[in-house]
Coordinates of C-alpha atoms and ligand atoms in Angstrom, one line a residue:
X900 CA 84.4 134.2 85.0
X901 CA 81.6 133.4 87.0
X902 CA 81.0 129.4 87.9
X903 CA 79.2 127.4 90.0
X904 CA 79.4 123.9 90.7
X905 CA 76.8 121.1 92.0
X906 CA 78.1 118.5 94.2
X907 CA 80.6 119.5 96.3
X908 CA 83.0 116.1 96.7
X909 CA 86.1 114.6 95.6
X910 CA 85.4 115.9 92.1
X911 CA 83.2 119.3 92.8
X912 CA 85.4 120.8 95.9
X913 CA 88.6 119.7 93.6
X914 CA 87.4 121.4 90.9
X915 CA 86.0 124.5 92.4
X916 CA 89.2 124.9 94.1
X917 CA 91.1 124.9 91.5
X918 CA 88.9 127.2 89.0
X919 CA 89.3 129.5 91.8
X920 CA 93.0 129.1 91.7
X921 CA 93.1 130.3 88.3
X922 CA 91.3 133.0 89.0
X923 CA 87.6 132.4 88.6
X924 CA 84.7 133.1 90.6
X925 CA 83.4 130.4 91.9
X926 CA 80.3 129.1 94.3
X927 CA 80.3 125.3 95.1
X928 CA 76.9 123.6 96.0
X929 CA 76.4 120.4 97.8
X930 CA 73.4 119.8 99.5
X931 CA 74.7 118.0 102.5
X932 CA 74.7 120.7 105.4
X933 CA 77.1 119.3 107.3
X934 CA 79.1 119.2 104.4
X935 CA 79.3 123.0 103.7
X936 CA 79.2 123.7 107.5
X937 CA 82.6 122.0 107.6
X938 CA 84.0 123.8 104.8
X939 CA 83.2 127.2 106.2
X940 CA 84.6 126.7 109.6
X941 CA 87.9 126.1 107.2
X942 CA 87.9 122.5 107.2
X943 CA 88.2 120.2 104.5
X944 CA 86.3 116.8 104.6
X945 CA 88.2 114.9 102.5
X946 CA 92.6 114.0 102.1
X947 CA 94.0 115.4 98.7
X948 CA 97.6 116.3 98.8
X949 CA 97.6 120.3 98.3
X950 CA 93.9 121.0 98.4
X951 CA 93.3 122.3 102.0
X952 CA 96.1 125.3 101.4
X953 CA 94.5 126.0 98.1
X954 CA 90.6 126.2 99.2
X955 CA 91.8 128.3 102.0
X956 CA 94.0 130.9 99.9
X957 CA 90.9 131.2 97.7
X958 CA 88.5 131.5 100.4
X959 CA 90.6 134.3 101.9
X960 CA 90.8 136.0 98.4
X961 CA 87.2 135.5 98.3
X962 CA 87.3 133.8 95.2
X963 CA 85.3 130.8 96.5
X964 CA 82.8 129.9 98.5
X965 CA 80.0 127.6 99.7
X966 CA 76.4 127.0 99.4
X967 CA 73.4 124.6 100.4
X968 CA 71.4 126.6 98.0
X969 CA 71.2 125.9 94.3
X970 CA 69.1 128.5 93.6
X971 CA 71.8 130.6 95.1
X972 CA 74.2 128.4 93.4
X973 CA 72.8 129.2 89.9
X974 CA 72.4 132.4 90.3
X975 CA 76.1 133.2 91.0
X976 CA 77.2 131.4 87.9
X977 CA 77.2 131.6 84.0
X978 CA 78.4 128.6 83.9
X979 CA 77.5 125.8 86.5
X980 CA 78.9 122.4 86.8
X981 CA 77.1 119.0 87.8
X982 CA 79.4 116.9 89.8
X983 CA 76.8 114.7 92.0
X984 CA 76.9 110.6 92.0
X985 CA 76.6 108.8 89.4
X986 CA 76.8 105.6 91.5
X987 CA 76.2 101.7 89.7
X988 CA 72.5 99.6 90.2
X989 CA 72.5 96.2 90.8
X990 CA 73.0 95.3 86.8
X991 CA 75.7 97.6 86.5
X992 CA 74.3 100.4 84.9
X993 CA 74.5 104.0 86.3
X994 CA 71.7 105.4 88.5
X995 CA 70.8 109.2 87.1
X996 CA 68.8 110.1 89.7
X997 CA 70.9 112.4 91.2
X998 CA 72.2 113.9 88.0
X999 CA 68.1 113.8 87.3
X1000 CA 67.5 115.7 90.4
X1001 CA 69.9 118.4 89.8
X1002 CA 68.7 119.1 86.3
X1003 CA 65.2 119.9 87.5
X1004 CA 66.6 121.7 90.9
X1005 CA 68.5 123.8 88.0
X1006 CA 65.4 124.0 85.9
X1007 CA 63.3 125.4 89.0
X1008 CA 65.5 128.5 89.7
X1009 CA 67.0 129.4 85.9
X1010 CA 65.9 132.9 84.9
X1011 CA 68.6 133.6 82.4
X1012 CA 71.3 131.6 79.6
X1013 CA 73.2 129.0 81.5
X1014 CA 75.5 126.5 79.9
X1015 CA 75.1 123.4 82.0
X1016 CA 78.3 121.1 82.1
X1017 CA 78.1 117.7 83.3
X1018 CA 81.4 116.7 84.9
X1019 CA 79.9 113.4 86.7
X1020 CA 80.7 110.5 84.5
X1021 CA 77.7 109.7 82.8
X1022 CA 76.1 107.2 80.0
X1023 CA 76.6 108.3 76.5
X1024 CA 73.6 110.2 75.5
X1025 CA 73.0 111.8 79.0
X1026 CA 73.5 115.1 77.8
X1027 CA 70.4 114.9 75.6
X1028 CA 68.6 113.9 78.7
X1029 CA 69.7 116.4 80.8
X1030 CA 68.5 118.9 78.3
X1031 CA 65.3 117.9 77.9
X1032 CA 64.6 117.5 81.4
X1033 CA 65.8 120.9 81.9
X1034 CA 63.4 122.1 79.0
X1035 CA 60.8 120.2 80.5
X1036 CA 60.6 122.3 84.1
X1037 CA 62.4 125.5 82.6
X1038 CA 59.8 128.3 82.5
X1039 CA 59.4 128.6 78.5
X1040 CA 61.7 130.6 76.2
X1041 CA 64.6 130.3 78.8
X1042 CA 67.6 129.7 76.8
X1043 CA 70.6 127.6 78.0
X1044 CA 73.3 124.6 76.9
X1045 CA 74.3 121.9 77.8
X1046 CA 77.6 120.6 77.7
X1047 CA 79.8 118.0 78.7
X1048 CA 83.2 117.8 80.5
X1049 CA 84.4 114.5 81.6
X1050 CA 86.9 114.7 84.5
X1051 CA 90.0 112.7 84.5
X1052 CA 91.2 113.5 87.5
X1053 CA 93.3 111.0 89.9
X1054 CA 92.5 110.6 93.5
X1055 CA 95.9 111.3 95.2
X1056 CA 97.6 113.7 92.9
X1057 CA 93.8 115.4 91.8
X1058 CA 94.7 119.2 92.1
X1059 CA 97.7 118.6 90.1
X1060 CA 96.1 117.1 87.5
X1061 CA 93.5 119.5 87.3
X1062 CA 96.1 122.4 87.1
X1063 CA 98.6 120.9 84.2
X1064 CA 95.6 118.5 82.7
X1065 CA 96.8 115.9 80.2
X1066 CA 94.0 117.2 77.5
X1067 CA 90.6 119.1 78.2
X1068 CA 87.8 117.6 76.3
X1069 CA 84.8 119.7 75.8
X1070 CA 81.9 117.9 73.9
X1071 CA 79.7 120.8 72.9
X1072 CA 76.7 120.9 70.3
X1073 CA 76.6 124.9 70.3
X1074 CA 78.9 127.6 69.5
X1075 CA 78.0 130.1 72.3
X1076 CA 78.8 127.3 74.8
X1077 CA 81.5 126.5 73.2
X1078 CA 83.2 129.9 73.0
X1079 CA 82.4 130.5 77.1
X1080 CA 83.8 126.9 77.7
X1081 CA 87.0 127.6 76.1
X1082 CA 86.9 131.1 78.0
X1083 CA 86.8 129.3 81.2
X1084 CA 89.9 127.1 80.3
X1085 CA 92.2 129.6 78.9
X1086 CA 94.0 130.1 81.9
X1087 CA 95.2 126.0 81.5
X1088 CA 98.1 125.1 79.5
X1089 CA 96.6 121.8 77.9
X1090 CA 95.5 120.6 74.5
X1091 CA 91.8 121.0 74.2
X1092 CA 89.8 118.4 72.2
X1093 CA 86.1 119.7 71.3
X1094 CA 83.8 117.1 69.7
X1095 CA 80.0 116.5 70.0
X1096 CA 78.5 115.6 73.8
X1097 CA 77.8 112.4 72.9
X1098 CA 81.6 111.6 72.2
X1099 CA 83.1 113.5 74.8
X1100 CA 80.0 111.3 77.0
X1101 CA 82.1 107.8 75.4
X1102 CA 85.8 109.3 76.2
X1103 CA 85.5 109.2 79.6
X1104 CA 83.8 105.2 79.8
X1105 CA 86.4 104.2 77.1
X1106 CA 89.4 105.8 78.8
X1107 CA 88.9 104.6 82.2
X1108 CA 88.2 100.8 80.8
X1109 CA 91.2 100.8 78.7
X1110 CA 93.3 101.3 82.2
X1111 CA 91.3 99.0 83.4
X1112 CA 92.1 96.5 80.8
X1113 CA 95.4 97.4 81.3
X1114 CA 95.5 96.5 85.1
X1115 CA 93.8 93.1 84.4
X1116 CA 96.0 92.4 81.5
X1117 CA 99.2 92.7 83.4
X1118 CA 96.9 90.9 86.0
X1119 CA 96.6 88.0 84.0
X1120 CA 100.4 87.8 82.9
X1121 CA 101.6 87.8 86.8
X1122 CA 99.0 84.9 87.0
X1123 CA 101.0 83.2 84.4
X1124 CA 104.5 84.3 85.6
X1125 CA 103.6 82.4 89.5
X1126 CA 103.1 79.6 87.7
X1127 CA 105.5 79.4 85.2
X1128 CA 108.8 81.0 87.3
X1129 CA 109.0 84.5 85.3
X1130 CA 109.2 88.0 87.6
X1131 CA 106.3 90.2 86.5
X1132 CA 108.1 92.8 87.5
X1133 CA 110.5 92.4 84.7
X1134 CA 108.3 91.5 82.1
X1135 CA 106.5 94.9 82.9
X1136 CA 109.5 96.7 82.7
X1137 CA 109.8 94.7 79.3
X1138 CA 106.6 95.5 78.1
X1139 CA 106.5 99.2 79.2
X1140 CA 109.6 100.1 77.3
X1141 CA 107.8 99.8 74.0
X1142 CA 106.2 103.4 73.6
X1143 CA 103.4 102.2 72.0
X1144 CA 102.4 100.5 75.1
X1145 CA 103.8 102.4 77.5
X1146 CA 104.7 101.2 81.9
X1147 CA 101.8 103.4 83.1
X1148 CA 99.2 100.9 84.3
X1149 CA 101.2 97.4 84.6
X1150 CA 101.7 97.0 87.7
X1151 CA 100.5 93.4 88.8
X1152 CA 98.7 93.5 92.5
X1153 CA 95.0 92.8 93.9
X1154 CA 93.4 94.3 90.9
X1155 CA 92.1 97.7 90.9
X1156 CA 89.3 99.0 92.7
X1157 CA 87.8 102.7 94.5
X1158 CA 84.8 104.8 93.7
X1159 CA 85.5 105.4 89.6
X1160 CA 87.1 101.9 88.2
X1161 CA 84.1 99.1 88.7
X1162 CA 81.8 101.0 88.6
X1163 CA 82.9 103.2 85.3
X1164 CA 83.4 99.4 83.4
X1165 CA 80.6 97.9 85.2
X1166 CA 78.4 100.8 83.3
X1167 CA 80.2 100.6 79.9
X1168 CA 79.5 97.3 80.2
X1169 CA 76.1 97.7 80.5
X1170 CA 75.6 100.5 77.9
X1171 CA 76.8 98.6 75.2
X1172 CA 74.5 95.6 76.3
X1173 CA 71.6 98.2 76.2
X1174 CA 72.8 99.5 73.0
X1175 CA 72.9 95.8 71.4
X1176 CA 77.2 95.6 71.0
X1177 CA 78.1 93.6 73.9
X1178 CA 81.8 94.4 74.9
X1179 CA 82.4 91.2 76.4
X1180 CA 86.2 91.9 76.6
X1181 CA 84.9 94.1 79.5
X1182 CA 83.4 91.0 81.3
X1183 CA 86.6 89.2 81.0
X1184 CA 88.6 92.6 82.5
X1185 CA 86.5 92.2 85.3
X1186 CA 86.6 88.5 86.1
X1187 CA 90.6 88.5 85.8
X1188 CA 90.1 91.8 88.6
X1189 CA 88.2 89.4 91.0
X1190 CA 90.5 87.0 89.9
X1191 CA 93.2 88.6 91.6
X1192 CA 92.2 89.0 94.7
X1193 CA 90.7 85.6 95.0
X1194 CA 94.2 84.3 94.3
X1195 CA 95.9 86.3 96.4
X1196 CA 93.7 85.7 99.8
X1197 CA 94.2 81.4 98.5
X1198 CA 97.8 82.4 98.2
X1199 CA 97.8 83.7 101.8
X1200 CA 95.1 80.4 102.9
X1201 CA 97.8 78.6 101.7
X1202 CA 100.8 79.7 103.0
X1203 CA 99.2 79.9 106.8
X1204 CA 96.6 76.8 106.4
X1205 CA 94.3 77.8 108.6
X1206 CA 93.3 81.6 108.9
X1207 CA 90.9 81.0 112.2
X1208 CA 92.4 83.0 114.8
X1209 CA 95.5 83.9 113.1
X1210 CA 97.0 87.3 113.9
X1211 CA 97.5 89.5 110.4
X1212 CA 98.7 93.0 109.9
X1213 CA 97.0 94.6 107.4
X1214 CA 98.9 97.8 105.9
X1215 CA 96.9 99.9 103.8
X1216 CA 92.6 100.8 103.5
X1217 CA 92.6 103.2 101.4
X1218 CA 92.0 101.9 97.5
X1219 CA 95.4 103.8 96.5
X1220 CA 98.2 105.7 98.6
X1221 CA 97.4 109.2 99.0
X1222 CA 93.9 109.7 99.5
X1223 CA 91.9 108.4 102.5
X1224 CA 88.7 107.1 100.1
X1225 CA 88.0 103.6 100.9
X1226 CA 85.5 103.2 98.8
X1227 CA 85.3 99.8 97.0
X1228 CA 88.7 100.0 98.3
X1229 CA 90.0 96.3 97.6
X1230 CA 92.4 96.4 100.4
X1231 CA 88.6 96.7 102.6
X1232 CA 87.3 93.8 100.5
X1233 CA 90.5 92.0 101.5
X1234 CA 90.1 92.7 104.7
X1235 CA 86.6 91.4 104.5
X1236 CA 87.5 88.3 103.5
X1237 CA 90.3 87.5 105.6
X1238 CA 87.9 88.1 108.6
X1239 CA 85.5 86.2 107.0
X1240 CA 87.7 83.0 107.1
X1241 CA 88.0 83.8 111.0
X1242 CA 91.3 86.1 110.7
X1243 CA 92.0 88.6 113.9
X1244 CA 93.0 91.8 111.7
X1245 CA 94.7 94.4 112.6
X1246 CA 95.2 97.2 110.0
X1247 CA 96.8 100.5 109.6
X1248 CA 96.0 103.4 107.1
X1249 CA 97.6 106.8 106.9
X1250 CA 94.9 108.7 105.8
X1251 CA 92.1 106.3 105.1
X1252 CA 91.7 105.1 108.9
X1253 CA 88.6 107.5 110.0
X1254 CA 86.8 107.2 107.0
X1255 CA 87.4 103.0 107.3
X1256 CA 86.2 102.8 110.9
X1257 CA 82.7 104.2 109.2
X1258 CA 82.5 101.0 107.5
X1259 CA 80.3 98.1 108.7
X1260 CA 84.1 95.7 108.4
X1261 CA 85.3 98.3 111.0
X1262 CA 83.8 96.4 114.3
X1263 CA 85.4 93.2 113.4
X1264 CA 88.9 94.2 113.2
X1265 CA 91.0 96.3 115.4
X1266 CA 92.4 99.6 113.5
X1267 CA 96.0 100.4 114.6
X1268 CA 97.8 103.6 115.7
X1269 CA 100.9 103.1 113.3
X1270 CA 102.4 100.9 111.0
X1271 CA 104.7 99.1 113.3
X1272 CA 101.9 99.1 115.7
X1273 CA 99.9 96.8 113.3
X1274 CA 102.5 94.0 113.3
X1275 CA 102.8 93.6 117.2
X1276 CA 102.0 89.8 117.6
X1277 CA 101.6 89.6 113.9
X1278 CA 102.1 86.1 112.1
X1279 CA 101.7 87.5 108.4
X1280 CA 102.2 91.2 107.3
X1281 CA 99.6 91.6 104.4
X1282 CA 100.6 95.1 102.0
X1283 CA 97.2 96.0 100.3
X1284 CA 98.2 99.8 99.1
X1285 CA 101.3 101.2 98.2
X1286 CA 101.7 103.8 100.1
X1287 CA 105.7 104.8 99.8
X1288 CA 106.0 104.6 103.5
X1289 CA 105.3 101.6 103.9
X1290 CA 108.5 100.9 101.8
X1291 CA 110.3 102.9 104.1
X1292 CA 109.4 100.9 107.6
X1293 CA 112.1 99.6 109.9
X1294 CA 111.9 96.0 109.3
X1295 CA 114.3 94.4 111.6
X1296 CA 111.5 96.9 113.9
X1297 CA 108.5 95.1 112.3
X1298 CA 110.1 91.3 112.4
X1299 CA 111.1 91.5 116.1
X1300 CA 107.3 92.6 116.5
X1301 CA 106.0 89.9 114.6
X1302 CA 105.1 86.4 115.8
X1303 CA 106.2 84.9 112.3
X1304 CA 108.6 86.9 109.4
X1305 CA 106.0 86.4 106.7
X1306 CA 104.8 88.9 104.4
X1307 CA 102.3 88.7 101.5
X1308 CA 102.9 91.9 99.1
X1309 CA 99.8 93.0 97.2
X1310 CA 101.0 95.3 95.3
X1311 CA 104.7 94.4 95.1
X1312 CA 105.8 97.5 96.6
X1313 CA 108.8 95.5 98.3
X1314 CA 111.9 94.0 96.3
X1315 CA 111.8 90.3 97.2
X1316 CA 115.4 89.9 97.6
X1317 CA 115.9 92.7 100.7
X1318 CA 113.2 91.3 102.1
X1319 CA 114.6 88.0 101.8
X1320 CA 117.8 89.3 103.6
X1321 CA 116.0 91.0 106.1
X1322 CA 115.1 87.7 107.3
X1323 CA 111.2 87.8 105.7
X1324 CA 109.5 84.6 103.8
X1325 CA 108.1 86.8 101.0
X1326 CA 105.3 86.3 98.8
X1327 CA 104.5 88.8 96.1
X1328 CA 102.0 88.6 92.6
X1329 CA 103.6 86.8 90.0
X1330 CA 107.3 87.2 91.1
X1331 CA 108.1 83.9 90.3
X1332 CA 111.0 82.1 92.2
X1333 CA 112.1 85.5 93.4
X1334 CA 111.7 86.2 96.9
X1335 CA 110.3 83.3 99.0
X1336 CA 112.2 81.8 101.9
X1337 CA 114.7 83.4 103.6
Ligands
NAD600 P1 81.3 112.4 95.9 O1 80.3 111.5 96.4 O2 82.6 112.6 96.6 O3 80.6 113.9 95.8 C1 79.4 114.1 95.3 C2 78.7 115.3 96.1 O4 77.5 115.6 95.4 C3 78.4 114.9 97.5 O5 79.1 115.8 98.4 C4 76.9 115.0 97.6 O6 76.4 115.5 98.8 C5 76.6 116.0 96.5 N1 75.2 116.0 96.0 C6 74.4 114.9 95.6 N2 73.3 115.4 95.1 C7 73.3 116.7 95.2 C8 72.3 117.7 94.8 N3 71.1 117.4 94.4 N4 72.7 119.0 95.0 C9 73.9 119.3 95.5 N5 74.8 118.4 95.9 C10 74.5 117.1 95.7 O7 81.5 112.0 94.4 P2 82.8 112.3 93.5 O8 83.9 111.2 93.7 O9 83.2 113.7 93.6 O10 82.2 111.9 92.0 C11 81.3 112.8 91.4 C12 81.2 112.4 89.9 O11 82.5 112.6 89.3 C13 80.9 110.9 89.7 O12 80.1 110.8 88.5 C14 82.2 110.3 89.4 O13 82.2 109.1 88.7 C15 83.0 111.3 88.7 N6 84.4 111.3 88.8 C16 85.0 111.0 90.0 C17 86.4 111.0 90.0 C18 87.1 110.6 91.4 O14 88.3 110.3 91.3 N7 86.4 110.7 92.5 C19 87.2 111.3 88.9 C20 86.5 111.6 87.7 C21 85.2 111.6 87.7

């Protein structure tokens, strides 16, 4: 089939990609020049395990390509996607404009049906804007659809999960959307949920705050477990193997953070405040996330006294392991505030570096070559993403580098008692008495 999408970024290029990859036909939009320069010299702007090999296969086969120009863009496609911004406002709730800005640009240069699927996480009842703002501009009697899509893709492991998707959920008010919808996803071997736009609008805010709640709950347990003597860790494992509940999503660290997460909650938040049903279980999920890394930077405070001028090796910027988005990353915000109490930082990503020298932390710290490189002169090792290779360092390399064995786990990605053999004072969240002094 023929497809286009709007917004050509984590989500839209992903996407695209991977329609492609199935065998559609499909033109992806952004309207950042530079943007679609770079992906037709055969380069990819962004770090996604598997994605560069399968734009450029589909490229070759000439089943994708790239455009600054919607009306181009629309014209190529029965079906065209929106995946612009949909980033917070001060109060929390979701700025349209961009999503408001594509549904006229559409509206401009439609001759003929359309169905018009929002992929951008939006506010419940977005969909009904987005059509009437299209009906609005439209030249009269044009017919289209809207429809929408939510993505649940994961930064990190994205183009698998958009190729063996949990569940496709389509929220559609018409039956001749509906039927091309389901055309497009016949070549995926997923259970596909239809329901109206305004529910498939709520699955996306209600799913991503329920992991959310998840990551703060466990949060708030390892807060517990520090004080009481108890191992997260095991209570997790405790937890998890009930399969109602499920170990997916309790793992204790500096709370959880990147481009979907805060903002997502931050919004459902505010939507039901609008709507007059304040979710104030929300609130809470994201004072215990602040929470987190509040404790965690007293934690380190603590340990070294005074953070003016102390050398500290920061491993990890990106806000999970594989992917090099740091945005709202909370290893940058911990960063941020260790060089706020006068910390020299030195940190180390292994995919997230270039995009974190673009931030305005960047001229403040010193961003190093490798891991190991990080720790040279080092008097605390500070793990703020969980990338596996970190796991994987030479540690009697990393303690001879250091000034002082002492490492403060974020995300309790090392076991407590190796590291306490190697020689390392450990601190991780809510491990109790395990770990600590060598
Ligand atoms: P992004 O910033 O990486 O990409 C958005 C792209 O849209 C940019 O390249 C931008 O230049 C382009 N754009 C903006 N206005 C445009 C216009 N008028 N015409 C053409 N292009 C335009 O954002 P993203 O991370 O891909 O997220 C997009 C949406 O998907 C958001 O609503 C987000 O919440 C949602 N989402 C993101 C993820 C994720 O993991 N990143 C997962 C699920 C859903």
């Amino acid at each position: 089939m023929d497809m286009t999408i709007i917004g050509s970024g984590y989500v839209g290029l992903t996407t695209g990609a991977c329609f492609a990859e199935v065998g559609h036909d499909v033109t992806c939009v952004d309207n950042n020049p530079d943007k679609i320069k770079t992906l037709e010299a055969g380069e990819i702007p962004i770090y996604e395990p598997g994605l560069a090999d399968i734009v450029r296969k589909n490229v070759a086969a000439g089943r994708l390509r790239f455009t600054t120009d919607t009306k181009e863009g629309v014209a190529a496609g029965d079906i065209i996607f929106i995946a612009v911004p949909t980033p917070p406002q001060p109060d929390g709730s979701v700025d349209l404009r961009f999503i408001e800005k594509v549904a006229r640009e559409i509206a401009e240069v439609i001759t003929d049906y359309k169905v018009i699927v929002d992929k951008s996480t939006v506010p419940v009842n977005t969909g009904e804007k987005v059509a009437e703002t299209i009906r609005r501009y439209a030249p009269e009697g044009i017919e289209f659809d809207v429809v929408s899509n939510p993505e649940f893709l994961r930064e990190g492991s994205a183009v698998a999960d958009l190729l063996h998707p949990d569940r496709i959920v389509i929220g559609a008010n018409s039956d001749r959307a509906l039927a091309l919808m389901q055309k497009l996803y016949e070549p995926f071997v997923a259970p596909v949920l239809v329901t109206d736009i305004n529910s498939a609008e709520m699955i996306k805010h209600a799913a991503n705050s329920f992991l959310a709640l998840k990551i703060s709950y466990i949060n708030a347990v390892a807060a517990i477990c520090e004080k009481s003597g108890a191992d997260v860790e095991k209570v997790a494992e405790g937890i998890g193997m009930d399969k109602r509940i499920g170990r997916q999503f309790l793992n204790a660290g500096i709370g959880y953070g990147g481009s979907c997460f805060p903002k997502d909650i931050a919004a459902f938040t505010a939507i039901s405040e609008q709507i007059g049903i304040p979710f104030n279980l929300l609130n809470e999920v994201q004072r215990i996330n602040a929470s987190a890394l509040s404790r965690f930077v007293d934690r380190i405070r603590e340990t070294l006294w005074v953070l003016q001028e102390k050398k500290i090796a920061v491993l990890g910027m990106s806000f999970k392991p594989d992917t090099d988005d740091v945005r709202c990353s909370v290893a940058m915000d911990l960063i941020e505030a260790l060089v706020g109490e006068g910390a020299e930082v030195t940190a180390f990503d292994p995919k997230g570096a270039e995009k974190a020298a673009e931030l305005p932390v960047a001229s403040r710290i010193q961003i190093a070559p490798t891991a190991l490189d990080a720790c040279d002169g080092a008097e605390a090792l500070v793990i703020a993403t969980d990338w596996p290779e970190f796991e994987a360092l030479d540690f009697a390399e990393v303690k001879a580098r250091m000034v002082t064995p002492l490492i403060f786990d974020g995300r309790n990605l090392l076991d407590p008692e190796t590291m306490r053999k190697r020689g390392f004072e450990y601190h991780g969240i809510g491990r109790g008495t395990a770990g600590s002094k060598p």
